[in-house]
Amino acid sequence: MLIDFAITNFRSIKERQLYSLQPIAKVKELPENICTGSEFQLLKSMIIYGRNGSGKSNLLKAFKALHYLLEKSATFKTGDEIPAYEPFLLDIDTAKKPIEFEINFYAQDGLRYNYYISYDQNTVLRESLFYYPGRKKAKLFSRDWNKSIEVSEIIESSYKKVEEGLYPNQLFLSKVGTEKINALIPPYSFLKNQLSTHVAHHTHYDDTLINTFIKIMRESKNDVVIAGVNKLLSVADIGIKGIRVKENKEEDFKFPDTIDKEVRNKIFRNLQYQIRTKHNLYKDGEKIDEIEFSIEEESTGTKKLLAFGSVIIEALREGKVLVIDELDKSLHPVLTRALIKVFNNQKTNPNNAQLIFASHDVSLLTNEIFRRDQITFCDKSNTGASNYYSLGDIKGIRKEISYEKYYLKGEFGGTPVIHEYELDFNITNTNNN
């Protein structure tokens, strides 16, 4: 479970910004929206609002960058630049300074961990991992550029080989993916597997969603995800009666002789599994059969529902931290609201999964769904730096007021200042004929 995440000098984030899922003491409403354990109290969901370009997505991309470095940096070659180095560029002093991430979390072993990294374009300058075997903080390892790694006794016998093969642009913790160090597996597994990030903005996003959905369907160990998605489709009332994962055989494909084996294998891997959606077939208003369509033939909203529905069900089943940008885009507000409530409900979220997402949908900004400390606003300073703050931090805000109304009036910040009278585009007909 995620406790908090601090970000410094990443994209539009200049100064250190702490994004916390710890409840604010003075906020008492909706206690069911809190995960409670013997050692913790943490929020089950968080929504982020802000005007276009304010930095909502950059906060989520910081999660993605950390996840990427944990998963991929072990494969970086010597001399490679670190792709996730994207500092704040609107200030000369920060344009070449390191990026810093610090994350606190509970791994699946029940222990609390603190992980910190600092890196520039070519080098991991500092990396450390601490944990709490009791009430006191203890070191697992710490590493500074051009110095030997300091380690605790519990990993002393197994770290040396990893250190000797570590390049300056690689994270030590990332190496746990290929070099077994037992004490580091729980924090590594949390950051790589339990932190589930889905943040993308490009022309192939629909394909990314489909591939995500297919991957989850293919790797599902039982029918829980498929059954859950079918139930979601039924509740969503979009006309799809079910889904089927079709597995193609290599002999189903007829490749020209001019295509070499490596290219054939790549094409086959991409098309080996296909998702088919089931629809009722009618005659004279009566159902007579079922007909199947490829998922590519479905609408963007349906693709998003299937993809996000599958990652949500997977997160609920495995107690993941799910980070999604624009969960509500292309989905009906009523459906989005229902998906959020699934996380806030102990019955449907028994494994303490957490949901973090950004939105422009102000209909979700209501005290029926969220506590004040579950609502984050993002705004930019006059120098272009993003700042994040909770509704629960704003003094004088009562839980009974209309959050939507006050937000649209600009009372909370994070809204664009638009002077409609300036939208005079002076469109005239210049054709004299």
XYZ file of C-alpha atoms in Angstrom, residues 2-433:
432
model
C 1.210 3.487 -0.830
C 1.821 5.910 2.042
C 3.262 8.884 0.134
C 5.419 9.874 -2.825
C 7.729 12.914 -2.933
C 8.860 14.346 -6.292
C 11.510 16.992 -6.976
C 12.548 18.553 -10.310
C 10.503 16.323 -12.626
C 8.808 17.853 -15.690
C 6.592 20.716 -14.406
C 7.366 19.863 -10.755
C 10.186 22.134 -9.586
C 10.245 22.194 -5.783
C 9.643 19.069 -3.704
C 5.980 18.064 -3.792
C 4.669 15.453 -1.347
C 1.654 13.446 -2.517
C 0.249 11.671 0.507
C -2.457 9.067 1.019
C -2.461 9.526 4.764
C -5.784 10.859 6.106
C -5.900 14.378 7.526
C -6.811 14.203 11.213
C -9.491 16.916 11.119
C -11.369 15.209 8.241
C -13.873 12.827 9.798
C -16.438 12.089 7.059
C -16.698 8.778 5.146
C -14.520 6.654 7.470
C -15.200 3.659 5.213
C -12.951 5.319 2.597
C -9.928 4.556 4.788
C -7.920 1.317 4.830
C -7.245 0.538 8.477
C -4.645 -1.853 9.827
C -2.771 -2.337 13.062
C 0.053 -0.099 11.830
C -1.630 2.213 9.337
C -4.571 4.271 8.141
C -4.475 5.088 4.431
C -6.918 6.455 1.870
C -8.408 4.005 -0.615
C -8.730 6.440 -3.527
C -7.519 9.874 -4.622
C -8.720 12.143 -7.425
C -6.699 14.998 -8.933
C -8.196 18.134 -10.503
C -6.577 21.036 -12.296
C -6.722 23.125 -15.428
C -5.144 21.935 -18.676
C -1.362 22.078 -18.505
C -1.278 22.461 -14.730
C 0.678 19.254 -14.126
C -1.936 16.633 -13.220
C -0.519 14.129 -15.689
C 3.055 14.929 -14.668
C 2.351 13.740 -11.139
C 1.108 10.445 -12.541
C 4.014 10.276 -14.999
C 6.378 10.463 -12.024
C 4.858 7.175 -10.811
C 5.378 5.807 -14.313
C 9.011 6.985 -14.416
C 9.830 5.320 -11.104
C 8.157 2.102 -12.223
C 10.027 2.219 -15.544
C 13.423 2.644 -13.863
C 12.759 -0.263 -11.496
C 11.707 -2.498 -14.367
C 14.162 -1.481 -17.085
C 17.330 0.127 -15.734
C 18.948 -3.264 -15.053
C 19.111 -3.676 -18.847
C 20.695 -0.272 -19.564
C 24.058 -0.529 -21.275
C 27.112 1.392 -20.167
C 27.016 4.962 -21.454
C 23.257 4.938 -22.110
C 21.389 8.058 -21.091
C 18.587 7.580 -18.558
C 15.352 8.032 -20.569
C 13.314 9.119 -17.516
C 15.508 12.183 -16.940
C 13.077 15.056 -17.572
C 13.937 17.959 -15.249
C 12.102 21.269 -14.827
C 13.296 23.295 -17.824
C 11.784 26.712 -17.101
C 14.542 27.652 -14.651
C 18.239 27.748 -15.531
C 19.155 26.463 -12.079
C 17.082 23.272 -12.355
C 17.507 22.384 -16.044
C 20.522 20.187 -15.335
C 19.918 19.326 -11.701
C 19.059 15.810 -10.511
C 15.544 14.416 -10.274
C 14.602 13.055 -6.865
C 11.928 10.486 -5.998
C 11.162 9.274 -2.480
C 8.401 6.754 -1.828
C 7.033 5.227 1.379
C 4.943 2.062 1.176
C 3.904 -1.207 2.769
C 5.005 -4.250 0.761
C 3.197 -7.576 0.739
C 5.370 -8.844 3.612
C 3.561 -6.287 5.812
C 6.676 -4.176 6.420
C 7.027 -0.484 5.740
C 9.770 0.658 3.337
C 11.346 3.977 2.354
C 13.034 4.118 -1.071
C 14.922 7.142 -2.443
C 16.691 7.810 -5.735
C 18.444 10.834 -7.221
C 19.650 10.777 -10.826
C 20.671 12.983 -13.720
C 20.943 12.294 -17.435
C 23.657 9.673 -17.147
C 24.087 8.650 -13.522
C 22.244 7.412 -10.464
C 23.731 9.825 -7.945
C 22.148 8.358 -4.845
C 19.946 5.397 -3.986
C 18.819 4.124 -0.602
C 16.354 1.653 0.857
C 15.278 1.604 4.505
C 12.663 -0.476 6.274
C 10.905 -0.758 9.625
C 11.378 -4.212 11.152
C 10.003 -2.639 14.343
C 9.253 0.939 15.286
C 12.735 2.130 14.351
C 13.978 2.731 10.826
C 16.785 0.436 9.646
C 19.022 0.513 6.582
C 18.952 -2.190 3.917
C 21.384 -0.376 1.631
C 22.578 3.077 0.617
C 24.626 4.057 -2.363
C 26.325 7.302 -3.414
C 27.924 7.924 -6.773
C 31.527 6.751 -6.962
C 31.413 5.154 -3.510
C 30.996 1.599 -2.294
C 27.497 0.480 -1.390
C 26.734 0.319 2.328
C 24.532 -2.636 3.229
C 22.930 -4.216 6.271
C 24.050 -7.588 7.565
C 21.011 -9.385 6.122
C 22.133 -8.782 2.536
C 25.891 -8.646 3.119
C 26.506 -12.132 1.767
C 24.698 -11.651 -1.542
C 25.163 -8.066 -2.761
C 28.807 -8.034 -3.879
C 28.228 -9.739 -7.212
C 25.443 -7.244 -8.004
C 27.608 -4.270 -7.085
C 30.458 -5.466 -9.296
C 28.175 -5.670 -12.331
C 26.330 -2.394 -11.674
C 26.684 0.427 -14.217
C 26.356 4.075 -13.101
C 23.014 4.436 -14.929
C 21.401 1.394 -13.283
C 19.428 1.132 -10.055
C 20.792 -1.377 -7.566
C 17.235 -2.412 -6.639
C 16.401 -3.021 -10.309
C 19.028 -5.795 -10.354
C 16.866 -7.876 -8.013
C 14.906 -8.846 -11.134
C 17.823 -11.002 -12.275
C 20.000 -11.402 -9.156
C 18.247 -12.918 -6.152
C 18.653 -10.995 -2.879
C 15.883 -12.313 -0.626
C 15.576 -9.292 1.664
C 15.047 -6.972 -1.312
C 12.392 -9.021 -3.110
C 9.341 -7.576 -1.224
C 10.148 -3.883 -1.925
C 11.228 -4.686 -5.480
C 8.004 -6.630 -6.108
C 5.875 -3.790 -4.770
C 7.471 -1.144 -6.991
C 7.523 -3.357 -10.076
C 4.310 -5.378 -9.743
C 2.038 -3.805 -7.129
C 2.458 -0.260 -8.438
C 0.309 -0.518 -11.575
C 0.629 2.585 -13.763
C -1.435 3.303 -16.875
C -0.453 6.720 -18.174
C -0.222 7.290 -21.929
C -1.048 10.057 -24.390
C -0.333 9.136 -27.988
C -2.033 8.148 -31.217
C -1.628 4.427 -30.487
C -3.305 4.583 -27.075
C -6.230 2.424 -28.228
C -3.759 -0.290 -29.262
C -2.032 0.043 -25.884
C -5.364 -0.453 -24.116
C -6.155 -3.540 -26.175
C -2.709 -5.034 -25.543
C -3.067 -4.349 -21.815
C -6.419 -6.104 -21.763
C -5.148 -9.094 -23.761
C -2.106 -9.440 -21.490
C -4.261 -9.509 -18.355
C -6.696 -11.984 -19.890
C -3.848 -14.220 -21.049
C -1.980 -14.170 -17.740
C -5.028 -14.533 -15.504
C -4.492 -17.609 -13.334
C -8.216 -18.244 -12.938
C -11.575 -17.023 -14.194
C -11.929 -14.204 -11.643
C -10.877 -11.420 -14.027
C -12.922 -12.726 -16.974
C -15.980 -13.239 -14.750
C -15.493 -9.763 -13.294
C -15.220 -8.135 -16.715
C -18.349 -9.954 -17.906
C -20.204 -8.708 -14.825
C -18.939 -5.180 -15.514
C -20.189 -5.380 -19.101
C -23.589 -6.489 -17.863
C -23.820 -3.615 -15.366
C -22.554 -1.065 -17.925
C -25.445 -1.934 -20.279
C -23.493 -1.350 -23.515
C -24.896 -4.269 -25.501
C -21.960 -6.645 -25.108
C -23.077 -9.969 -23.676
C -19.648 -11.383 -22.922
C -16.048 -11.727 -24.024
C -13.918 -14.571 -25.283
C -10.151 -14.909 -25.518
C -9.375 -16.577 -28.827
C -6.010 -18.318 -29.141
C -4.752 -18.533 -32.710
C -2.417 -21.277 -33.905
C 0.677 -20.629 -35.968
C -0.790 -22.667 -38.828
C -3.751 -20.245 -38.977
C -1.440 -17.673 -40.547
C -0.328 -17.873 -44.172
C 2.896 -15.932 -44.493
C 4.549 -15.164 -47.838
C 7.811 -17.045 -48.354
C 9.650 -13.710 -48.511
C 9.041 -13.020 -44.769
C 11.842 -14.387 -42.603
C 11.243 -16.508 -39.509
C 12.027 -13.785 -36.961
C 9.441 -11.419 -38.472
C 6.886 -14.255 -38.662
C 7.392 -15.078 -34.985
C 6.982 -11.426 -34.001
C 3.727 -11.101 -35.964
C 2.434 -14.345 -34.500
C 3.225 -13.283 -30.921
C 1.322 -10.052 -31.466
C -1.705 -11.839 -32.913
C -1.633 -15.105 -30.980
C -4.377 -13.966 -28.614
C -7.398 -11.955 -29.712
C -10.352 -10.648 -27.737
C -13.786 -11.300 -29.207
C -16.910 -9.537 -27.947
C -20.286 -11.302 -28.006
C -23.482 -9.592 -29.157
C -27.022 -10.883 -29.541
C -28.218 -11.539 -33.107
C -31.896 -10.773 -33.752
C -34.585 -11.484 -36.311
C -37.906 -9.687 -36.157
C -36.998 -8.433 -32.687
C -36.324 -11.894 -31.308
C -32.881 -13.190 -30.331
C -31.911 -16.113 -32.558
C -28.174 -16.440 -31.963
C -24.966 -14.669 -30.952
C -22.446 -12.902 -33.158
C -18.829 -12.057 -32.337
C -16.778 -8.958 -33.168
C -13.095 -8.197 -32.850
C -12.367 -5.763 -30.022
C -10.854 -3.429 -32.622
C -14.374 -2.916 -33.989
C -15.680 -1.609 -30.669
C -15.849 2.061 -29.675
C -13.066 3.847 -27.791
C -15.297 3.960 -24.727
C -15.849 0.204 -24.850
C -12.122 -0.457 -25.271
C -11.406 1.744 -22.265
C -14.082 0.034 -20.222
C -12.636 -3.395 -21.013
C -9.022 -2.366 -20.422
C -9.622 -0.308 -17.295
C -12.185 -2.793 -16.038
C -9.631 -5.593 -16.265
C -6.858 -3.632 -14.505
C -9.321 -2.548 -11.807
C -10.424 -6.126 -11.148
C -6.796 -7.278 -11.136
C -5.895 -4.476 -8.697
C -8.777 -5.375 -6.382
C -7.826 -9.049 -6.441
C -4.127 -8.443 -5.723
C -4.325 -5.306 -3.557
C -2.433 -3.116 -6.036
C -1.933 0.646 -6.222
C -3.621 1.572 -9.503
C -2.526 4.828 -11.167
C -4.636 5.893 -14.169
C -4.732 9.135 -16.126
C -8.225 10.253 -17.173
C -10.107 7.181 -15.985
C -13.349 8.993 -16.827
C -12.488 9.860 -20.446
C -14.910 8.159 -22.881
C -16.816 6.594 -19.948
C -20.253 7.651 -18.753
C -20.046 9.598 -15.440
C -22.446 7.153 -13.749
C -20.179 4.251 -14.679
C -17.024 6.090 -13.550
C -18.683 6.874 -10.238
C -19.559 3.201 -9.752
C -15.958 2.113 -10.461
C -14.602 4.569 -7.869
C -17.070 3.379 -5.256
C -15.830 -0.173 -5.744
C -12.479 0.920 -4.255
C -14.081 2.771 -1.347
C -16.207 -0.238 -0.379
C -14.660 -2.772 2.022
C -16.820 -5.583 0.611
C -15.598 -5.090 -2.973
C -12.071 -4.048 -1.921
C -11.074 -6.502 0.834
C -7.361 -6.461 -0.113
C -6.905 -2.696 0.365
C -6.250 -1.767 -3.266
C -5.801 1.959 -3.905
C -6.889 4.068 -6.881
C -5.196 7.312 -7.982
C -6.430 9.166 -11.055
C -6.772 12.592 -12.667
C -10.044 13.989 -13.979
C -11.852 16.957 -15.499
C -15.286 15.543 -14.667
C -16.615 17.880 -11.960
C -19.679 15.677 -11.432
C -17.325 13.368 -9.498
C -16.385 16.242 -7.188
C -18.899 15.402 -4.509
C -18.943 14.608 -0.800
C -21.023 11.526 -1.608
C -17.933 9.831 -3.076
C -14.869 11.525 -1.601
C -13.622 12.815 1.709
C -12.008 16.255 1.555
C -8.547 14.715 1.962
C -9.152 12.449 -1.053
C -9.383 15.431 -3.410
C -6.139 16.948 -4.715
C -5.893 20.155 -6.722
C -3.051 21.064 -9.046
C -2.150 24.634 -9.964
C 0.806 26.408 -11.513
C 2.828 29.299 -10.189
C 3.592 32.333 -12.351
C 6.949 30.700 -13.164
C 5.298 27.533 -14.527
C 5.904 25.215 -11.553
C 3.194 22.783 -10.437
C 1.901 22.786 -6.876
C -0.397 20.173 -5.334
C -2.662 20.579 -2.322
C -5.594 18.789 -0.746
C -9.109 20.142 -0.286
C -8.686 19.035 3.310
C -5.816 21.517 3.705
C -7.968 24.515 2.765
C -9.279 26.241 5.886
C -12.956 26.982 6.320
C -14.258 24.323 3.896
C -17.163 22.416 5.391
C -17.997 18.885 4.308
C -21.632 19.858 3.589
C -20.935 22.375 0.799
C -21.161 21.701 -2.943
C -17.553 20.984 -3.918
C -18.428 21.171 -7.608
C -20.037 24.600 -7.325
C -17.195 26.102 -5.306
C -14.552 24.595 -7.589
C -16.155 25.995 -10.745
C -16.320 29.414 -9.077
C -12.561 29.208 -8.588
C -12.735 29.070 -4.788
C -10.288 26.146 -4.582
C -7.917 27.218 -7.364
C -6.877 24.829 -10.107
C -9.391 26.245 -12.610
C -8.576 28.171 -15.789
C -9.196 31.919 -15.849
C -11.176 32.417 -19.060
C -12.485 35.799 -20.189
C -15.152 34.813 -22.688
C -15.372 38.308 -24.161
C -11.805 37.829 -25.442
C -12.872 34.862 -27.584
C -13.664 37.173 -30.477
C -11.838 35.493 -33.346
C -12.831 38.266 -35.789
C -13.887 35.739 -38.417
C -14.903 37.721 -41.484
C -15.515 36.812 -45.084
C -12.541 38.170 -46.994
C -13.780 36.778 -50.315
C -14.794 39.800 -52.394
C -16.435 37.730 -55.138
